[in-house]
mmCIF file with all atom_site columns, C-alpha atoms in Angstrom:
data_model
loop_
_atom_site.group_PDB
_atom_site.id
_atom_site.type_symbol
_atom_site.label_atom_id
_atom_site.label_alt_id
_atom_site.label_comp_id
_atom_site.label_asym_id
_atom_site.label_entity_id
_atom_site.label_seq_id
_atom_site.pdbx_PDB_ins_code
_atom_site.Cartn_x
_atom_site.Cartn_y
_atom_site.Cartn_z
_atom_site.occupancy
_atom_site.B_iso_or_equiv
_atom_site.pdbx_formal_charge
_atom_site.auth_seq_id
_atom_site.auth_comp_id
_atom_site.auth_asym_id
_atom_site.auth_atom_id
_atom_site.pdbx_PDB_model_num
ATOM 1  C CA . MET A 1 1  ? -28.318 -10.021 -1.593 1.00 61.00 ? 1  MET A CA 1
ATOM 2  C CA . LYS A 1 2  ? -31.111 -9.350  0.869  1.00 71.00 ? 2  LYS A CA 1
ATOM 3  C CA . SER A 1 3  ? -30.141 -7.641  4.112  1.00 74.00 ? 3  SER A CA 1
ATOM 4  C CA . VAL A 1 4  ? -30.891 -9.378  7.394  1.00 77.00 ? 4  VAL A CA 1
ATOM 5  C CA . ILE A 1 5  ? -31.473 -5.970  8.994  1.00 77.00 ? 5  ILE A CA 1
ATOM 6  C CA . PRO A 1 6  ? -34.945 -4.505  8.374  1.00 80.00 ? 6  PRO A CA 1
ATOM 7  C CA . ALA A 1 7  ? -35.052 -1.274  6.346  1.00 78.00 ? 7  ALA A CA 1
ATOM 8  C CA . ARG A 1 8  ? -36.358 0.701   9.324  1.00 77.00 ? 8  ARG A CA 1
ATOM 9  C CA . LYS A 1 9  ? -33.351 -0.349  11.432 1.00 75.00 ? 9  LYS A CA 1
ATOM 10 C CA . ARG A 1 10 ? -30.914 0.389   8.574  1.00 72.00 ? 10 ARG A CA 1
ATOM 11 C CA . ARG A 1 11 ? -32.249 3.945   8.376  1.00 74.00 ? 11 ARG A CA 1
ATOM 12 C CA . GLN A 1 12 ? -31.958 4.280   12.145 1.00 74.00 ? 12 GLN A CA 1
ATOM 13 C CA . PHE A 1 13 ? -28.310 3.135   12.064 1.00 72.00 ? 13 PHE A CA 1
ATOM 14 C CA . ALA A 1 14 ? -27.524 5.481   9.162  1.00 78.00 ? 14 ALA A CA 1
ATOM 15 C CA . GLN A 1 15 ? -28.779 8.453   11.186 1.00 84.00 ? 15 GLN A CA 1
ATOM 16 C CA . GLU A 1 16 ? -26.871 7.505   14.345 1.00 85.00 ? 16 GLU A CA 1
ATOM 17 C CA . THR A 1 17 ? -24.429 9.994   15.790 1.00 90.00 ? 17 THR A CA 1
ATOM 18 C CA . ARG A 1 18 ? -20.794 9.004   16.116 1.00 91.00 ? 18 ARG A CA 1
ATOM 19 C CA . LEU A 1 19 ? -21.175 8.770   19.898 1.00 94.00 ? 19 LEU A CA 1
ATOM 20 C CA . ALA A 1 20 ? -24.210 6.495   19.546 1.00 92.00 ? 20 ALA A CA 1
ATOM 21 C CA . LYS A 1 21 ? -22.262 4.225   17.173 1.00 92.00 ? 21 LYS A CA 1
ATOM 22 C CA . VAL A 1 22 ? -19.360 4.027   19.619 1.00 95.00 ? 22 VAL A CA 1
ATOM 23 C CA . ARG A 1 23 ? -21.726 3.178   22.475 1.00 95.00 ? 23 ARG A CA 1
ATOM 24 C CA . ARG A 1 24 ? -23.487 0.526   20.393 1.00 93.00 ? 24 ARG A CA 1
ATOM 25 C CA . ALA A 1 25 ? -20.142 -0.974  19.342 1.00 96.00 ? 25 ALA A CA 1
ATOM 26 C CA . ARG A 1 26 ? -18.961 -1.116  22.954 1.00 98.00 ? 26 ARG A CA 1
ATOM 27 C CA . LYS A 1 27 ? -22.204 -2.801  24.012 1.00 97.00 ? 27 LYS A CA 1
ATOM 28 C CA . ILE A 1 28 ? -21.817 -5.394  21.253 1.00 97.00 ? 28 ILE A CA 1
ATOM 29 C CA . ASP A 1 29 ? -18.190 -5.934  22.288 1.00 97.00 ? 29 ASP A CA 1
ATOM 30 C CA . ARG A 1 30 ? -19.215 -6.518  25.926 1.00 97.00 ? 30 ARG A CA 1
ATOM 31 C CA . ILE A 1 31 ? -21.911 -9.004  24.897 1.00 97.00 ? 31 ILE A CA 1
ATOM 32 C CA . LEU A 1 32 ? -19.525 -10.909 22.633 1.00 96.00 ? 32 LEU A CA 1
ATOM 33 C CA . ALA A 1 33 ? -16.895 -11.021 25.401 1.00 96.00 ? 33 ALA A CA 1
ATOM 34 C CA . GLN A 1 34 ? -19.475 -12.543 27.760 1.00 97.00 ? 34 GLN A CA 1
ATOM 35 C CA . VAL A 1 35 ? -20.727 -15.082 25.234 1.00 97.00 ? 35 VAL A CA 1
ATOM 36 C CA . PHE A 1 36 ? -17.248 -16.011 23.962 1.00 96.00 ? 36 PHE A CA 1
ATOM 37 C CA . PRO A 1 37 ? -14.878 -15.322 26.897 1.00 95.00 ? 37 PRO A CA 1
ATOM 38 C CA . ASP A 1 38 ? -11.988 -17.401 25.533 1.00 94.00 ? 38 ASP A CA 1
ATOM 39 C CA . ALA A 1 39 ? -12.229 -16.327 21.897 1.00 90.00 ? 39 ALA A CA 1
ATOM 40 C CA . ARG A 1 40 ? -8.953  -15.840 20.081 1.00 88.00 ? 40 ARG A CA 1
ATOM 41 C CA . ALA A 1 41 ? -7.814  -15.705 16.488 1.00 85.00 ? 41 ALA A CA 1
ATOM 42 C CA . GLU A 1 42 ? -6.426  -18.979 15.150 1.00 93.00 ? 42 GLU A CA 1
ATOM 43 C CA . LEU A 1 43 ? -4.071  -17.099 12.863 1.00 96.00 ? 43 LEU A CA 1
ATOM 44 C CA . ASP A 1 44 ? -0.598  -16.238 14.134 1.00 95.00 ? 44 ASP A CA 1
ATOM 45 C CA . PHE A 1 45 ? 0.363   -12.583 13.620 1.00 96.00 ? 45 PHE A CA 1
ATOM 46 C CA . THR A 1 46 ? 2.350   -9.808  15.291 1.00 95.00 ? 46 THR A CA 1
ATOM 47 C CA . ASN A 1 47 ? 0.968   -6.694  13.592 1.00 95.00 ? 47 ASN A CA 1
ATOM 48 C CA . PRO A 1 48 ? -2.012  -5.510  11.519 1.00 95.00 ? 48 PRO A CA 1
ATOM 49 C CA . PHE A 1 49 ? -0.172  -6.097  8.211  1.00 96.00 ? 49 PHE A CA 1
ATOM 50 C CA . GLU A 1 50 ? 0.462   -9.752  9.078  1.00 97.00 ? 50 GLU A CA 1
ATOM 51 C CA . LEU A 1 51 ? -3.142  -10.208 10.205 1.00 96.00 ? 51 LEU A CA 1
ATOM 52 C CA . LEU A 1 52 ? -4.434  -8.756  6.936  1.00 96.00 ? 52 LEU A CA 1
ATOM 53 C CA . ILE A 1 53 ? -2.248  -11.005 4.778  1.00 97.00 ? 53 ILE A CA 1
ATOM 54 C CA . ALA A 1 54 ? -2.979  -14.088 6.895  1.00 97.00 ? 54 ALA A CA 1
ATOM 55 C CA . THR A 1 55 ? -6.717  -13.395 6.694  1.00 96.00 ? 55 THR A CA 1
ATOM 56 C CA . VAL A 1 56 ? -6.602  -13.078 2.909  1.00 97.00 ? 56 VAL A CA 1
ATOM 57 C CA . LEU A 1 57 ? -4.638  -16.327 2.654  1.00 97.00 ? 57 LEU A CA 1
ATOM 58 C CA . SER A 1 58 ? -7.006  -18.123 5.024  1.00 96.00 ? 58 SER A CA 1
ATOM 59 C CA . ALA A 1 59 ? -9.855  -17.561 2.583  1.00 95.00 ? 59 ALA A CA 1
ATOM 60 C CA . GLN A 1 60 ? -8.066  -19.951 0.225  1.00 95.00 ? 60 GLN A CA 1
ATOM 61 C CA . THR A 1 61 ? -6.788  -22.613 2.653  1.00 96.00 ? 61 THR A CA 1
ATOM 62 C CA . THR A 1 62 ? -6.882  -23.640 6.302  1.00 96.00 ? 62 THR A CA 1
ATOM 63 C CA . ASP A 1 63 ? -5.647  -21.490 9.167  1.00 96.00 ? 63 ASP A CA 1
ATOM 64 C CA . VAL A 1 64 ? -3.230  -24.292 10.082 1.00 96.00 ? 64 VAL A CA 1
ATOM 65 C CA . ARG A 1 65 ? -1.650  -24.122 6.620  1.00 98.00 ? 65 ARG A CA 1
ATOM 66 C CA . VAL A 1 66 ? -1.522  -20.321 6.713  1.00 98.00 ? 66 VAL A CA 1
ATOM 67 C CA . ASN A 1 67 ? 0.316   -20.486 10.051 1.00 98.00 ? 67 ASN A CA 1
ATOM 68 C CA . GLN A 1 68 ? 2.818   -22.904 8.468  1.00 98.00 ? 68 GLN A CA 1
ATOM 69 C CA . VAL A 1 69 ? 3.685   -20.677 5.503  1.00 97.00 ? 69 VAL A CA 1
ATOM 70 C CA . THR A 1 70 ? 3.466   -17.148 6.897  1.00 97.00 ? 70 THR A CA 1
ATOM 71 C CA . PRO A 1 71 ? 6.698   -17.223 8.959  1.00 97.00 ? 71 PRO A CA 1
ATOM 72 C CA . ALA A 1 72 ? 8.740   -17.678 5.760  1.00 98.00 ? 72 ALA A CA 1
ATOM 73 C CA . LEU A 1 73 ? 6.570   -15.188 3.872  1.00 97.00 ? 73 LEU A CA 1
ATOM 74 C CA . PHE A 1 74 ? 6.957   -12.494 6.530  1.00 97.00 ? 74 PHE A CA 1
ATOM 75 C CA . ALA A 1 75 ? 10.686  -13.192 6.897  1.00 97.00 ? 75 ALA A CA 1
ATOM 76 C CA . ARG A 1 76 ? 11.108  -12.422 3.203  1.00 97.00 ? 76 ARG A CA 1
ATOM 77 C CA . TYR A 1 77 ? 8.471   -9.640  3.025  1.00 96.00 ? 77 TYR A CA 1
ATOM 78 C CA . PRO A 1 78 ? 8.196   -8.070  6.508  1.00 94.00 ? 78 PRO A CA 1
ATOM 79 C CA . SER A 1 79 ? 6.088   -5.101  5.406  1.00 94.00 ? 79 SER A CA 1
ATOM 80 C CA . ALA A 1 80 ? 3.695   -3.978  2.703  1.00 94.00 ? 80 ALA A CA 1
ATOM 81 C CA . HIS A 1 81 ? 6.501   -1.965  1.095  1.00 96.00 ? 81 HIS A CA 1
ATOM 82 C CA . GLU A 1 82 ? 8.691   -5.063  0.608  1.00 95.00 ? 82 GLU A CA 1
ATOM 83 C CA . LEU A 1 83 ? 5.721   -7.081  -0.629 1.00 90.00 ? 83 LEU A CA 1
ATOM 84 C CA . ALA A 1 84 ? 4.720   -4.483  -3.240 1.00 90.00 ? 84 ALA A CA 1
#
């Protein structure tokens, strides 16, 4: 798969310091917040584990359907340990 980022830019990003990456990420976050001020996830979740599972499921069906089935799933398997 061909990258949409030119090779010169990829090298520049690879050599970035951690601080520069953090600053760039914050700038991107600010821009996205301005462009999409009311953005929110369509998936219902209460913790990172639930978001991960809901995201994986949403690749196979609609977010609406995922939101219908995850309450029962998370009631039965509330954590990764119970799901394993």
